[in-house]
mmCIF file of C-alpha atoms in Angstrom:
data_model
loop_
_atom_site.group_PDB
_atom_site.id
_atom_site.type_symbol
_atom_site.label_atom_id
_atom_site.label_comp_id
_atom_site.label_asym_id
_atom_site.label_seq_id
_atom_site.Cartn_x
_atom_site.Cartn_y
_atom_site.Cartn_z
ATOM 1 C CA MET A 17 -0.977 -6.363 19.875
ATOM 2 C CA ASP A 18 -3.225 -6.428 22.883
ATOM 3 C CA LEU A 19 -6.403 -4.441 23.342
ATOM 4 C CA ASP A 20 -4.952 -2.459 26.250
ATOM 5 C CA ALA A 21 -2.085 -1.174 24.072
ATOM 6 C CA ILE A 22 -4.499 -0.166 21.310
ATOM 7 C CA ASP A 23 -6.830 1.551 23.799
ATOM 8 C CA ALA A 24 -3.933 3.374 25.493
ATOM 9 C CA PHE A 25 -2.545 4.518 22.135
ATOM 10 C CA ALA A 26 -5.982 5.829 21.143
ATOM 11 C CA ALA A 27 -6.252 7.704 24.439
ATOM 12 C CA VAL A 28 -2.795 9.282 24.128
ATOM 13 C CA THR A 29 -3.052 10.265 20.457
ATOM 14 C CA GLY A 30 -6.758 11.000 20.188
ATOM 15 C CA ASP A 31 -7.032 8.647 17.191
ATOM 16 C CA ARG A 32 -10.301 7.016 18.179
ATOM 17 C CA SER A 33 -11.272 5.717 14.757
ATOM 18 C CA PRO A 34 -13.865 2.951 15.109
ATOM 19 C CA LEU A 35 -11.597 0.767 12.973
ATOM 20 C CA HIS A 36 -9.271 0.641 15.996
ATOM 21 C CA LEU A 37 -11.821 0.648 18.820
ATOM 22 C CA ASP A 38 -14.988 -1.063 17.602
ATOM 23 C CA ALA A 39 -14.737 -4.737 16.619
ATOM 24 C CA ALA A 40 -18.182 -4.744 14.986
ATOM 25 C CA PHE A 41 -17.269 -1.742 12.832
ATOM 26 C CA ALA A 42 -13.911 -3.257 11.829
ATOM 27 C CA THR A 43 -15.590 -6.570 10.998
ATOM 28 C CA SER A 44 -18.178 -4.753 8.877
ATOM 29 C CA ARG A 45 -15.272 -3.341 6.873
ATOM 30 C CA GLY A 46 -13.804 -6.773 6.149
ATOM 31 C CA PHE A 47 -11.268 -7.089 8.952
ATOM 32 C CA ALA A 48 -11.107 -10.003 11.385
ATOM 33 C CA GLY A 49 -11.388 -7.645 14.361
ATOM 34 C CA ARG A 50 -10.069 -4.365 15.693
ATOM 35 C CA VAL A 51 -7.064 -3.098 13.733
ATOM 36 C CA ALA A 52 -4.014 -1.774 15.576
ATOM 37 C CA HIS A 53 -2.833 1.732 14.711
ATOM 38 C CA GLY A 54 0.100 1.667 12.300
ATOM 39 C CA ALA A 55 1.831 4.301 14.397
ATOM 40 C CA LEU A 56 1.659 1.945 17.378
ATOM 41 C CA LEU A 57 4.040 -0.328 15.472
ATOM 42 C CA VAL A 58 6.399 2.637 15.125
ATOM 43 C CA GLY A 59 6.358 2.870 18.918
ATOM 44 C CA TYR A 60 7.762 -0.644 19.046
ATOM 45 C CA VAL A 61 10.565 0.479 16.708
ATOM 46 C CA SER A 62 11.379 3.141 19.307
ATOM 47 C CA GLN A 63 11.411 0.441 21.984
ATOM 48 C CA LEU A 64 13.756 -1.698 19.871
ATOM 49 C CA VAL A 65 16.195 1.185 19.421
ATOM 50 C CA GLY A 66 16.037 2.590 22.943
ATOM 51 C CA MET A 67 15.950 -0.628 24.921
ATOM 52 C CA VAL A 68 17.567 -3.325 22.784
ATOM 53 C CA LEU A 69 19.848 -2.095 20.033
ATOM 54 C CA PRO A 70 21.875 -0.191 20.786
ATOM 55 C CA GLY A 71 20.142 0.962 23.940
ATOM 56 C CA ARG A 72 20.783 3.836 26.316
ATOM 57 C CA ASN A 73 23.057 5.903 24.046
ATOM 58 C CA ALA A 74 20.697 5.677 21.070
ATOM 59 C CA LEU A 75 18.535 8.520 19.808
ATOM 60 C CA LEU A 76 15.886 7.741 17.209
ATOM 61 C CA LEU A 77 16.313 10.400 14.507
ATOM 62 C CA GLY A 78 13.724 9.212 12.018
ATOM 63 C CA VAL A 79 11.488 6.364 10.934
ATOM 64 C CA ASN A 80 10.006 5.644 7.519
ATOM 65 C CA MET A 81 7.556 2.738 7.656
ATOM 66 C CA SER A 82 5.115 1.148 5.234
ATOM 67 C CA PHE A 83 2.246 -0.832 6.706
ATOM 68 C CA VAL A 84 1.731 -3.744 4.323
ATOM 69 C CA ALA A 85 -0.903 -5.753 6.202
ATOM 70 C CA PRO A 86 -3.339 -4.951 9.011
ATOM 71 C CA VAL A 87 -2.474 -6.098 12.514
ATOM 72 C CA ILE A 88 -5.589 -7.414 14.214
ATOM 73 C CA ALA A 89 -5.908 -7.024 17.982
ATOM 74 C CA GLY A 90 -4.562 -10.091 19.735
ATOM 75 C CA THR A 91 -1.913 -10.779 17.089
ATOM 76 C CA ARG A 92 1.633 -11.201 18.357
ATOM 77 C CA VAL A 93 4.061 -8.992 16.412
ATOM 78 C CA THR A 94 7.853 -9.131 16.423
ATOM 79 C CA VAL A 95 9.881 -6.093 15.345
ATOM 80 C CA ALA A 96 13.466 -6.668 14.203
ATOM 81 C CA GLY A 97 16.191 -4.532 12.693
ATOM 82 C CA VAL A 98 19.318 -5.182 10.646
ATOM 83 C CA VAL A 99 22.103 -2.629 10.157
ATOM 84 C CA ASP A 100 21.894 -1.252 6.617
ATOM 85 C CA GLN A 101 24.270 1.738 6.759
ATOM 86 C CA VAL A 102 26.843 3.125 9.171
ATOM 87 C CA SER A 103 28.127 6.699 9.145
ATOM 88 C CA ASP A 104 31.049 7.378 11.454
ATOM 89 C CA ALA A 105 31.159 10.994 10.250
ATOM 90 C CA VAL A 106 27.753 11.858 11.700
ATOM 91 C CA ARG A 107 27.629 9.064 14.283
ATOM 92 C CA SER A 108 24.534 7.382 12.901
ATOM 93 C CA VAL A 109 23.233 4.016 11.779
ATOM 94 C CA VAL A 110 20.341 3.148 9.485
ATOM 95 C CA LEU A 111 18.429 -0.029 10.314
ATOM 96 C CA LYS A 112 16.201 -1.967 7.962
ATOM 97 C CA ILE A 113 13.109 -2.746 10.019
ATOM 98 C CA GLU A 114 10.569 -5.517 9.604
ATOM 99 C CA ALA A 115 7.551 -6.297 11.740
ATOM 100 C CA ARG A 116 6.146 -9.811 11.382
ATOM 101 C CA ASP A 117 3.044 -11.454 12.768
ATOM 102 C CA GLU A 118 3.080 -14.767 14.614
ATOM 103 C CA GLY A 119 2.789 -16.652 11.311
ATOM 104 C CA GLY A 120 5.897 -14.923 9.963
ATOM 105 C CA ALA A 121 4.080 -12.644 7.516
ATOM 106 C CA VAL A 122 5.512 -9.146 7.128
ATOM 107 C CA VAL A 123 3.024 -6.555 8.387
ATOM 108 C CA ALA A 124 5.307 -3.508 8.184
ATOM 109 C CA ARG A 125 8.731 -2.649 6.842
ATOM 110 C CA GLY A 126 10.914 0.393 6.664
ATOM 111 C CA LYS A 127 14.037 2.106 7.896
ATOM 112 C CA ALA A 128 15.040 3.790 11.117
ATOM 113 C CA THR A 129 17.883 6.274 11.468
ATOM 114 C CA ILE A 130 19.645 6.232 14.814
ATOM 115 C CA GLY A 131 22.086 8.735 16.280
ATOM 116 C CA PHE A 132 24.211 8.261 19.340
ATOM 117 C CA THR A 133 24.605 10.438 22.403
ATOM 118 C CA GLN A 134 27.753 10.729 24.417
ATOM 119 C CA GLU A 135 28.300 11.707 27.999
ATOM 120 C CA VAL A 136 29.211 15.335 28.568
ATOM 121 C CA ALA A 137 31.794 15.962 31.260
ATOM 122 C CA ALA A 138 30.438 17.929 34.200
ATOM 123 C CA HIS A 139 32.043 21.317 34.737
ATOM 124 C CA GLY A 140 32.757 22.165 38.327
#
C-alpha cells in the first residue's frame, strides 16, 4: 500500500483523516505509521474482479468486508478470492475474499458478489 495510492484515495474520496495522511498523528495513536483506508482495499477487490477473475464480463454487484488489522503505508497486500457459491439462475458468483500482508497475516476478509454481462447484438 504505497503512499501515492493512499494520497490519491484521500483526494478522490475526501477522507483526509490524519490517521491516513499524517504519520506523526498515526504514530501517536499507536500505529506504526500512516494507515491505509479500509475502502482502498475494497478497490483492490474491484481490480481483482474486473481485471483478473473473471475479467471483462464481470460486474461487481456487492462487497461485504471486515477489516481485521490495520494496513500500514508501505505494506505489500495481496487480495485473493475463492468461489464460494454459483447461481446459474441469476448468473452470479460469490467469492470469499481475503487480503493478506507480506507476512501472510489476514488484514481483511469478506465476500464479493459478481454478476456477468453479455454482449447485446447490434440492431441495424
